[in-house]
Coordinates of C-alpha atoms in Angstrom, one line a residue:
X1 CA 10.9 4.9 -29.7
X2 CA 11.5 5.8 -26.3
X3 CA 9.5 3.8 -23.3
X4 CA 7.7 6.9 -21.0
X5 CA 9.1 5.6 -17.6
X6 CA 6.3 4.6 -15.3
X7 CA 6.6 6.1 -12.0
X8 CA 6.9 5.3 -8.3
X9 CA 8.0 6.5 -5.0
X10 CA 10.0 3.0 -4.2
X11 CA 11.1 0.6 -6.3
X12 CA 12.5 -2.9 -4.6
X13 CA 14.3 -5.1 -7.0
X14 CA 13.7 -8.7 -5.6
X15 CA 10.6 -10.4 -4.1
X16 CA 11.9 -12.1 -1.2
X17 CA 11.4 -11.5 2.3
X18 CA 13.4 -7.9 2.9
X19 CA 12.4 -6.7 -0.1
X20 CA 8.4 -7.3 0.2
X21 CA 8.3 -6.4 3.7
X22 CA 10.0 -3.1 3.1
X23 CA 7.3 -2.9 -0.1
X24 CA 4.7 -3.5 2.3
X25 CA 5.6 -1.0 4.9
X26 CA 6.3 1.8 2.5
X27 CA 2.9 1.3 0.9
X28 CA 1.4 1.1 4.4
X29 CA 2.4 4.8 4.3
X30 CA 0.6 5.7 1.2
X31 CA 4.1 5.2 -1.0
X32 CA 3.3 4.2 -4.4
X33 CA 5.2 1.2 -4.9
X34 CA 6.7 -1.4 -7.3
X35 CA 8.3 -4.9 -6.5
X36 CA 10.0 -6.4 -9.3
X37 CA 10.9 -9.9 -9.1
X38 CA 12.8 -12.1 -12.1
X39 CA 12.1 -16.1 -10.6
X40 CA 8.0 -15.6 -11.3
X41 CA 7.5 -16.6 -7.7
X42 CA 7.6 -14.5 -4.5
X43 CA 9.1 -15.1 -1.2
X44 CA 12.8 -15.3 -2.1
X45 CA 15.7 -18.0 -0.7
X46 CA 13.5 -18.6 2.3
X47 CA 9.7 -19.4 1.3
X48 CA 10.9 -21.7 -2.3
X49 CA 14.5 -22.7 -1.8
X50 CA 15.6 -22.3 2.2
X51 CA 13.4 -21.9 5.4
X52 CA 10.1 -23.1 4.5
X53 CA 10.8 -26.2 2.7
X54 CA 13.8 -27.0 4.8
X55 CA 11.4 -26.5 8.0
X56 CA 9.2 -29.3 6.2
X57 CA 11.8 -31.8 5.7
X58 CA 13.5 -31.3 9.1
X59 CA 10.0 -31.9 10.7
X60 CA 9.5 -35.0 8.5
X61 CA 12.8 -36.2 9.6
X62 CA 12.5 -35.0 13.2
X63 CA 9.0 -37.9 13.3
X64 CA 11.0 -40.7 12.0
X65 CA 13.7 -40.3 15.1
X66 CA 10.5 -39.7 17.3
X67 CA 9.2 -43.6 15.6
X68 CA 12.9 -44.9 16.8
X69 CA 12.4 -43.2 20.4
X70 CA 8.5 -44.5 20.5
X71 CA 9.5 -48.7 21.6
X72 CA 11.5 -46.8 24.6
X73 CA 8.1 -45.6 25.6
X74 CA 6.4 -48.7 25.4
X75 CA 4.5 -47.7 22.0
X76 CA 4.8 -50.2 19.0
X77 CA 4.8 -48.1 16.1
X78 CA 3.8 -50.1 12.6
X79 CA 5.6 -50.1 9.6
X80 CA 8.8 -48.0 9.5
X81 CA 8.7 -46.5 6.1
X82 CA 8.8 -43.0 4.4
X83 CA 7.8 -42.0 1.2
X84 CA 9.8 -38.9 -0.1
X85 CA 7.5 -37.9 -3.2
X86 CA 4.8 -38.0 -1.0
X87 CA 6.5 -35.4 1.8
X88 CA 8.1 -33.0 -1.2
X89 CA 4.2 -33.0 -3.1
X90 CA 2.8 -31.9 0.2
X91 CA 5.7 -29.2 1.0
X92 CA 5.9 -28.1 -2.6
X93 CA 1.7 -27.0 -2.5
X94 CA 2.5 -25.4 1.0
X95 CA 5.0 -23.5 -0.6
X96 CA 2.8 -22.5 -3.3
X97 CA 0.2 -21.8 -1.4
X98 CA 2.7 -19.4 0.3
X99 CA 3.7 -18.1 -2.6
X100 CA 0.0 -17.0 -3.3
X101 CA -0.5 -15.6 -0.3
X102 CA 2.6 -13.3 -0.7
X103 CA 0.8 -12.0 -4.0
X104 CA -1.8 -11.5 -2.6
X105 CA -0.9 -9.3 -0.1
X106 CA 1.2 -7.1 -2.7
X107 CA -2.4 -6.2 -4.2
X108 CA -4.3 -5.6 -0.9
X109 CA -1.5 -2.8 -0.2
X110 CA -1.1 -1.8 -3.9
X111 CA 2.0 -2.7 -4.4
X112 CA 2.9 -3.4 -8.5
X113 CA 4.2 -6.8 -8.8
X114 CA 6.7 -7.0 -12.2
X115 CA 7.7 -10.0 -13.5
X116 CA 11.1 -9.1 -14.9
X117 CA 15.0 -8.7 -14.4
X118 CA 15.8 -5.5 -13.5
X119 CA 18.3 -3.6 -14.8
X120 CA 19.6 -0.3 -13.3
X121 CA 19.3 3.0 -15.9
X122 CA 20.9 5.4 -13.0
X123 CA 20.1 6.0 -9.8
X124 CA 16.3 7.4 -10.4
X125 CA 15.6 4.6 -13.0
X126 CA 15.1 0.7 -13.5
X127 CA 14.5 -0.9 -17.0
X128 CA 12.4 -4.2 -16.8
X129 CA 12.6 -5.7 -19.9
X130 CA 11.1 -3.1 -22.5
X131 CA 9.8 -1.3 -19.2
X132 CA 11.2 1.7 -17.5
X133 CA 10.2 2.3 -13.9
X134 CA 11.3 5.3 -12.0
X135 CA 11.6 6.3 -8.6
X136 CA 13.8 8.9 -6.2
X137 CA 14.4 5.5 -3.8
X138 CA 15.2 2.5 -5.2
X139 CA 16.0 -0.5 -3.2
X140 CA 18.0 -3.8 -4.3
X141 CA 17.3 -6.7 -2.4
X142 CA 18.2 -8.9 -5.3
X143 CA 19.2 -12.0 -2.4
X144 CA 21.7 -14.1 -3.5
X145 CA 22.5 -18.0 -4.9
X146 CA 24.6 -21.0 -3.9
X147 CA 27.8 -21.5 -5.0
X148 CA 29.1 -24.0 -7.4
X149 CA 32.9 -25.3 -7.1
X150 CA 35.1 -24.8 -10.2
X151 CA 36.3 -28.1 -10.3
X152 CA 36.1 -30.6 -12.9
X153 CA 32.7 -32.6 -13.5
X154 CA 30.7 -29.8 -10.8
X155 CA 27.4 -29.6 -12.6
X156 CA 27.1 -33.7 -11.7
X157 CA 26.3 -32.6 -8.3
X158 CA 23.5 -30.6 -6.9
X159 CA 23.5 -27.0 -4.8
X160 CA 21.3 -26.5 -2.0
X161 CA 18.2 -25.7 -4.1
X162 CA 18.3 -28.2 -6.1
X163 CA 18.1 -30.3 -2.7
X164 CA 14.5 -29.0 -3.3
X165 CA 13.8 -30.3 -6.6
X166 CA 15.0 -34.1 -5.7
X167 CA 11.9 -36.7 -7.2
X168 CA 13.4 -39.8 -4.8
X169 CA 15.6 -40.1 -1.9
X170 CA 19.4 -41.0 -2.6
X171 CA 20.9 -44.2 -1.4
X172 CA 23.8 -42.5 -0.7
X173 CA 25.1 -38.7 -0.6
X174 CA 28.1 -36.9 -0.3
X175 CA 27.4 -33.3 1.3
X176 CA 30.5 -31.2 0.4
X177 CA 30.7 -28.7 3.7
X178 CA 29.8 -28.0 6.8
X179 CA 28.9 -24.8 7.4
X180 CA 24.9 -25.1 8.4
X181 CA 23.3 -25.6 5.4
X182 CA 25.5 -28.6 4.5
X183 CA 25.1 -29.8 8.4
X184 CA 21.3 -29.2 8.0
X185 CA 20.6 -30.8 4.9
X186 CA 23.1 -33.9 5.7
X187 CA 20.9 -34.3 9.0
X188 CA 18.0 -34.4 7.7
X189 CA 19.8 -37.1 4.4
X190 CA 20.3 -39.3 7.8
X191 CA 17.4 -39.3 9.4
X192 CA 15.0 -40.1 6.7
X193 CA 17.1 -43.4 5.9
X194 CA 20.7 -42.0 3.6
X195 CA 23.4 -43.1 3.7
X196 CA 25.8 -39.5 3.9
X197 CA 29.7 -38.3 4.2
X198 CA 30.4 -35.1 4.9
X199 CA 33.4 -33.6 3.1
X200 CA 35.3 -30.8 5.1
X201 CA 38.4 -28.4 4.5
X202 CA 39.3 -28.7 8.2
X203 CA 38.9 -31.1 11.4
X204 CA 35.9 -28.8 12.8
X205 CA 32.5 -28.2 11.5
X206 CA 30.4 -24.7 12.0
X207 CA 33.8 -23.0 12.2
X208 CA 31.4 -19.6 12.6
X209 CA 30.1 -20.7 15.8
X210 CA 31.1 -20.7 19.5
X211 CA 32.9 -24.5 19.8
X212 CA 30.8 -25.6 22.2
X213 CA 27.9 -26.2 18.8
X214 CA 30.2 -27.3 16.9
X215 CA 32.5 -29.7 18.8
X216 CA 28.8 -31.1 20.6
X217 CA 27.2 -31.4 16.7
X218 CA 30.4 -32.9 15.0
X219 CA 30.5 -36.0 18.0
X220 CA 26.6 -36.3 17.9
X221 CA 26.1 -36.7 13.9
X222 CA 29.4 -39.1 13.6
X223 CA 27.7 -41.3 17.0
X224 CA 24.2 -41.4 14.6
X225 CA 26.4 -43.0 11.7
X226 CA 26.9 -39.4 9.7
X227 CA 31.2 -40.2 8.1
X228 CA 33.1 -37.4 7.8
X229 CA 35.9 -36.5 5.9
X230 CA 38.2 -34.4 6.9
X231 CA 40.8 -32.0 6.0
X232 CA 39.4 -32.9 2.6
X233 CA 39.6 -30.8 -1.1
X234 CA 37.4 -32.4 -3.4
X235 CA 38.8 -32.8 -6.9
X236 CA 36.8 -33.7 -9.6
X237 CA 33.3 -35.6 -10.0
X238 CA 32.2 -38.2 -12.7
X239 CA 29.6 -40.3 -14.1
X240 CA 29.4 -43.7 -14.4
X241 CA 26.0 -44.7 -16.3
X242 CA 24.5 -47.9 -15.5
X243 CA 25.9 -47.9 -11.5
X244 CA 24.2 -48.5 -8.6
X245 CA 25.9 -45.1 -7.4
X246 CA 26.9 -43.4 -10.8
X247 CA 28.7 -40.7 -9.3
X248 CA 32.2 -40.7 -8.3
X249 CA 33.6 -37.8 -6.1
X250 CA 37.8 -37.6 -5.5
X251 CA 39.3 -35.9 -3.2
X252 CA 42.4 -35.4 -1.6
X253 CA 43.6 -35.2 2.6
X254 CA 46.8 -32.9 4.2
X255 CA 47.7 -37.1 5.3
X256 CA 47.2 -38.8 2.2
X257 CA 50.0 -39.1 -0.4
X258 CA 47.4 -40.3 -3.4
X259 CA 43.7 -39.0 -3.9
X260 CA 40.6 -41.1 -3.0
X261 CA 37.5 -41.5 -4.5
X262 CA 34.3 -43.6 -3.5
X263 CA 30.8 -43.8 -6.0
X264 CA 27.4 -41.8 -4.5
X265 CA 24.2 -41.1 -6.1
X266 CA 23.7 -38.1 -4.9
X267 CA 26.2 -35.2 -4.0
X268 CA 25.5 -31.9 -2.8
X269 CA 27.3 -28.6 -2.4
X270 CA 27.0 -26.4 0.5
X271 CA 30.5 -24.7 -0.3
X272 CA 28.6 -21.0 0.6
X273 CA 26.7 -18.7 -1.6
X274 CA 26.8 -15.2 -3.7
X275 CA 25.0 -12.2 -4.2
X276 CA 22.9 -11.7 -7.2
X277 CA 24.2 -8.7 -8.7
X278 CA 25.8 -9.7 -11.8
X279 CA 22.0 -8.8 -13.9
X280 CA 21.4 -5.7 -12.5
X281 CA 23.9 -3.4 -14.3
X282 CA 25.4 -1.7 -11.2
X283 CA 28.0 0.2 -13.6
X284 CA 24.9 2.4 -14.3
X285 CA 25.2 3.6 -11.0
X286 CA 29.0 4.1 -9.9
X287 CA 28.1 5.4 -6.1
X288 CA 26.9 1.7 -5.9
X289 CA 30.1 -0.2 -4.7
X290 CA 30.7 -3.9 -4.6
X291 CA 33.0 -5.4 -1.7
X292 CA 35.4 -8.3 -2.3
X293 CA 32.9 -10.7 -1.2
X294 CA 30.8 -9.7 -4.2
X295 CA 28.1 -7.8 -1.7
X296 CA 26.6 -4.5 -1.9
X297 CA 28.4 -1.8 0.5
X298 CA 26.0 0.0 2.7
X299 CA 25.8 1.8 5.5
X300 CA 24.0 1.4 9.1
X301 CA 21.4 3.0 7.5
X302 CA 21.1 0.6 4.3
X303 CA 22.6 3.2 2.2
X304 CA 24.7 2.4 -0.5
X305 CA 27.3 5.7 -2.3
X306 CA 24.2 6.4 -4.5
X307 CA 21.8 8.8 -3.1
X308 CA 18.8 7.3 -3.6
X309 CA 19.8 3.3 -3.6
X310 CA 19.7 1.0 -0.5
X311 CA 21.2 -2.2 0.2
X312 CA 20.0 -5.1 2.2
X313 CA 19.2 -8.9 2.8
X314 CA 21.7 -11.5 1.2
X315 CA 22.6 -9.1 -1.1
X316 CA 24.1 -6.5 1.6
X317 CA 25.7 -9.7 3.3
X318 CA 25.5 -8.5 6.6
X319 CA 23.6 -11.4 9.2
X320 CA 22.6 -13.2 6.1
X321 CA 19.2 -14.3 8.0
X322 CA 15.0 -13.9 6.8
X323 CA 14.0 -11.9 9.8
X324 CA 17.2 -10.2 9.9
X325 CA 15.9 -8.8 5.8
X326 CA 12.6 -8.1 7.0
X327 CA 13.9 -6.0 10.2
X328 CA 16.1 -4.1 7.9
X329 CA 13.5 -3.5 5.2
X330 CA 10.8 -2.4 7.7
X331 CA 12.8 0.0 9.2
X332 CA 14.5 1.2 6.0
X333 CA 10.8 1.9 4.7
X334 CA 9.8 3.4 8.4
X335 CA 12.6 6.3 7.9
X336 CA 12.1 7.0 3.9
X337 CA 8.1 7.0 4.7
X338 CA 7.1 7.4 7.8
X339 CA 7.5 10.6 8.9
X340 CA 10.1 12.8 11.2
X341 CA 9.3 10.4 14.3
X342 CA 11.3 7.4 11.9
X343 CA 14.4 9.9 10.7
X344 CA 17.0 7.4 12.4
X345 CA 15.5 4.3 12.2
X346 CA 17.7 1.3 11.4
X347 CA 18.3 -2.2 12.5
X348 CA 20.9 -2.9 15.3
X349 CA 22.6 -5.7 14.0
X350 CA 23.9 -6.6 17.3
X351 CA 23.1 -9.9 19.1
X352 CA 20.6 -11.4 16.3
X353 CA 19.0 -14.7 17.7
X354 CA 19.9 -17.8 15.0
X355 CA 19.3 -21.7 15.0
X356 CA 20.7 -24.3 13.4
X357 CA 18.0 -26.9 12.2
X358 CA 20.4 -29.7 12.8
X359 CA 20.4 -33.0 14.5
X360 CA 20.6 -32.3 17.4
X361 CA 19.1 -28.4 16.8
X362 CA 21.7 -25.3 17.9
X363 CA 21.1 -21.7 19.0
X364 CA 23.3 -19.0 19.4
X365 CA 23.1 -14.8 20.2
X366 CA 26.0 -12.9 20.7
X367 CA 30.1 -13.5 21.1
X368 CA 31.3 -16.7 20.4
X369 CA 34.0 -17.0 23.4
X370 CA 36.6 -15.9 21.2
X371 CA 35.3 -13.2 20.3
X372 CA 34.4 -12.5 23.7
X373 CA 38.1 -12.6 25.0
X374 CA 39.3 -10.9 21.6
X375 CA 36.8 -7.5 21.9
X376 CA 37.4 -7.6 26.0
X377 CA 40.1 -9.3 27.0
X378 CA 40.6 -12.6 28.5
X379 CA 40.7 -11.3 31.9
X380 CA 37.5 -9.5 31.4
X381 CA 35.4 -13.0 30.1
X382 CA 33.8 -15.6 32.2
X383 CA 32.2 -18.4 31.0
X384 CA 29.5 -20.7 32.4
X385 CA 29.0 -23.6 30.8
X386 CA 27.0 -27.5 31.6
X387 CA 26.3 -30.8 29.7
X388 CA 23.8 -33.0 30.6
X389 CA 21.1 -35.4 29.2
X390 CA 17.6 -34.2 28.4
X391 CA 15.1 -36.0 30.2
X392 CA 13.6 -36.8 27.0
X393 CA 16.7 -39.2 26.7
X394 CA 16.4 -41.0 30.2
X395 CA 14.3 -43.7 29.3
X396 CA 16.3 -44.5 25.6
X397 CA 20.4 -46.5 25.6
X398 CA 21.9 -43.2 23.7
X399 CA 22.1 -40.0 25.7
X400 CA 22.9 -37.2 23.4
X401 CA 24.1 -34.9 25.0
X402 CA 22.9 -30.6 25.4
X403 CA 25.3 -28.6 25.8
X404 CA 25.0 -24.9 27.4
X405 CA 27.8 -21.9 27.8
X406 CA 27.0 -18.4 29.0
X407 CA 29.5 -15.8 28.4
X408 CA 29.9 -12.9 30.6
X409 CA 31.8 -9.6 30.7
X410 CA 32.6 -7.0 33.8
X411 CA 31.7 -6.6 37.0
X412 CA 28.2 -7.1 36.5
X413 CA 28.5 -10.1 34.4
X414 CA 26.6 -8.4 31.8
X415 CA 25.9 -11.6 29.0
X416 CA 27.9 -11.1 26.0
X417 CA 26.8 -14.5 24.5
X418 CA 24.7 -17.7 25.0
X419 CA 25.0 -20.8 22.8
X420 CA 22.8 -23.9 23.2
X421 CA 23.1 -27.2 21.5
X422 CA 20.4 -29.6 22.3
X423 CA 16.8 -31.1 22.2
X424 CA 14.6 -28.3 21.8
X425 CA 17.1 -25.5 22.0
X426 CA 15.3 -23.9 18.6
X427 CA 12.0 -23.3 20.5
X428 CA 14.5 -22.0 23.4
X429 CA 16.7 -19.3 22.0
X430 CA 13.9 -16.7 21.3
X431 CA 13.0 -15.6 24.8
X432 CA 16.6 -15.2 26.2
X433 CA 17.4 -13.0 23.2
X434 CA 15.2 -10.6 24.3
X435 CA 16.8 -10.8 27.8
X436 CA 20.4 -10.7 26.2
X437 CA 18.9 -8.0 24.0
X438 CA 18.0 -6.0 26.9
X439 CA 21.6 -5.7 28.6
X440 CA 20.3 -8.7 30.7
X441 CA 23.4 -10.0 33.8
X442 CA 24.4 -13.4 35.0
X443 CA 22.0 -12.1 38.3
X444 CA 19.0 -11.2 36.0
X445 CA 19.5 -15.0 35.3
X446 CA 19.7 -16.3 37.9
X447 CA 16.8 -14.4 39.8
X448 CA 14.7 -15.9 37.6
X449 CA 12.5 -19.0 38.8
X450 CA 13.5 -21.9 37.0
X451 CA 10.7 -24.0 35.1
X452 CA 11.0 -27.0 35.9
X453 CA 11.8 -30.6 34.7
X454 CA 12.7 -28.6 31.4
X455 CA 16.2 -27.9 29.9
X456 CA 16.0 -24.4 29.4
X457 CA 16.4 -24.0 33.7
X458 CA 19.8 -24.8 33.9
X459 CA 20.6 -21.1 31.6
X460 CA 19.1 -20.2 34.8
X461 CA 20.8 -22.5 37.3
X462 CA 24.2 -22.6 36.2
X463 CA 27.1 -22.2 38.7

């Protein structure tokens, strides 16, 4: 027997952040509207498995270098200890709680909430298990998963979400990669008392930013005891039962003639991550192409070949970021539902604000400088750029070092790029990208007051 399809204006196929804020907005319009959603828990990557609980544990290790800093400060802090079941109880309920709330708010706007894997009939129709839900404008913001290397013994070792899922702390970790999950998670490893290598294919870390971040993050983790190895291709993991450190990761280095290996109980994966789209049948729906990368092509616009279908989030693979998703969704919903005044709204993807919750914490807008020099022209570019120590740091032995560069274009100096490595640089970032956002010059910087003893005036004080 045929199932009668159940009807909809929009359909979203994933319940993380892009997809339930486009939901939300589209409902907010009187759309009639239906999430579906296949992990039984809203929110997505960022509330259960990125973001949120990675917030938690950065803060948690951010207090125990603040305990090491206290005895510069004259304050005797007691015992030294941390408990890591306690911390990932507490961050788990906050999650939930999160998750909850999410729900919730699906019902206040009237949003359907399906618990299923969707499965694309054509471009008008979804199947959800023995469901059938239709729509003219159906959305996939399916999000995506971390990637797991196809070498022998992988499964041993854990991916980034199952960072999440860890009962104890490891002794001892090996973090395979460095672009800024695997520097995020191997900082926070550190600080709350691991012992942690970091495995890299090349001599540099955060190869996707401006060098300034990542030359300043590689020489500040290896000074706080982080090893690296680099130039390094992992080979093969095993297990040892019974060992203090059971598993044992090979690898091989461009210098060495034979492979080394050395025993962890813990290693992670942060080799990248992939679009989910391999459940969601997109051969039903041919206008739907996939790029090389595995992600959905879409336009400016967020739509894909198929009238009807939009692309965006993780999924899309364009600025892979949580507000990035919700920006997107909002504005995809604002022109499908809101009226004449919305017909060309879409999300400028230029100069998106990001930070990296390292140790030290990054931010970055904009052109790295090569990519400043490669779009204009070397001629065109000039850079600004200080270190100094944070006055945080001049009562303690260690200075770490922050580390500023402006990049400027024309005449008129308009900024093209800022990147920022440094105490408190994640609190930082947001206000000057909406000066950068606004076309803001070197002079627009500079005419502003400088606040001051903070680190933030010398973006406006540089020479």
């Amino acid at each position: 027997m045929t199932s009668v399809a159940k009807l909809f204006d929009y359909i979203v196929i994933g319940g993380g952040s892009g997809g339930l804020a486009s939901a939300r907005r589209a409902a907010s319009y009187g759309a009639k509207v239906a999430v579906v959603e296949s992990s039984g828990r809203l929110g997505g990557t960022c509330v259960n498995v990125g973001c949120v609980p990675k917030k938690v544990m950065f803060n948690g290790a951010s207090i125990m270098e603040m305990i090491d800093d206290a005895k510069h400060y004259g304050i005797t802090v007691g015992s030294r200890s941390f408990d890591w079941g306690f911390l990932k109880g507490a961050r788990d309920a906050y999650v939930k709680r999160l998750n909850g709330i999410y729900e919730r708010n699906l019902n206040k706007e009237g949003v359907e909430y399906v618990d299923g894997m969707a499965s694309m009939l054509s471009n008008t129709e979804v199947k959800v298990d023995s469901a059938v839900l239709k729509a003219n404008h159906i959305l996939i913001a399916s999000g995506g998963h971390p990637v797991i290397p196809k070498i022998e013994g992988a499964e041993l070792g854990i991916d980034s979400d199952q960072f999440f899922e860890l009962e104890t702390q490891p002794k001892k970790v090996a973090v395979v990669g460095s672009g800024y999950i695997g520097i995020e998670l191997a900082g926070i490893f550190h600080a709350l008392g691991s012992d942690v290598t970091v495995f890299t294919r090349t001599s540099h870390i955060l190869r996707h930013h401006d060098n300034i971040i990542g030359d300043t993050m590689l020489s500040e983790m290896k000074r706080q005891g982080i090893a690296f190895e680099h130039n390094s291709s992992v080979q093969a993991l095993k297990r040892h039962d019974g060992a203090e450190y059971p598993l044992e990761l090979s690898w091989t280095t461009a210098s060495a003639t034979q492979p080394s290996s050395a025993a962890y109980d813990c290693v992670l994966w942060a080799v990248g991550r992939t679009p989910n789209t391999r459940p969601l049948n997109l051969a039903a729906v041919p206008g739907v192409a996939v790029g090389k990368t595995g992600h959905i092509v879409a336009d400016e616009f967020q739509n894909t070949g198929e009238r009807g279908v939009y692309s965006l989030g993780d999924v899309f693979g364009k600025s892979e970021l949580t507000p990035v998703a919700i920006a997107a969704g909002r504005h995809l919903a604002d022109r499908l539902f809101g009226g004449e005044r919305f017909a060309n709204s879409k999300l400028d993807y230029a100069n998106i604000p990001t930070v990296i919750f390292g140790h030290p914490t990054a931010g970055t807008i904009g052109l790295t400088e090569e990519q400043a020099k490669a779009k204009h022209g070397a001629d065109a570019v000039k850079v600004y750029q200080t270190r100094f120590t944070n006055m945080f740091n001049a009562l303690t032995p260690y200075k770490p070092p922050t580390a500023m560069k402006l990049i400027v274009t024309g005449a008129e100096e308009r900024v093209v790029g800022l990147h920022i490595i440094g105490r408190g640089c994640d609190e930082m970032l947001q206000g000057f990208g909406v000066a950068i956002k606004m076309g803001a010059t070197k002079r627009d910087f500079d005419n502003c007051v400088a606040i001051h003893p903070t680190s933030s005036e010398e973006l406006v004080t540089m020479r």
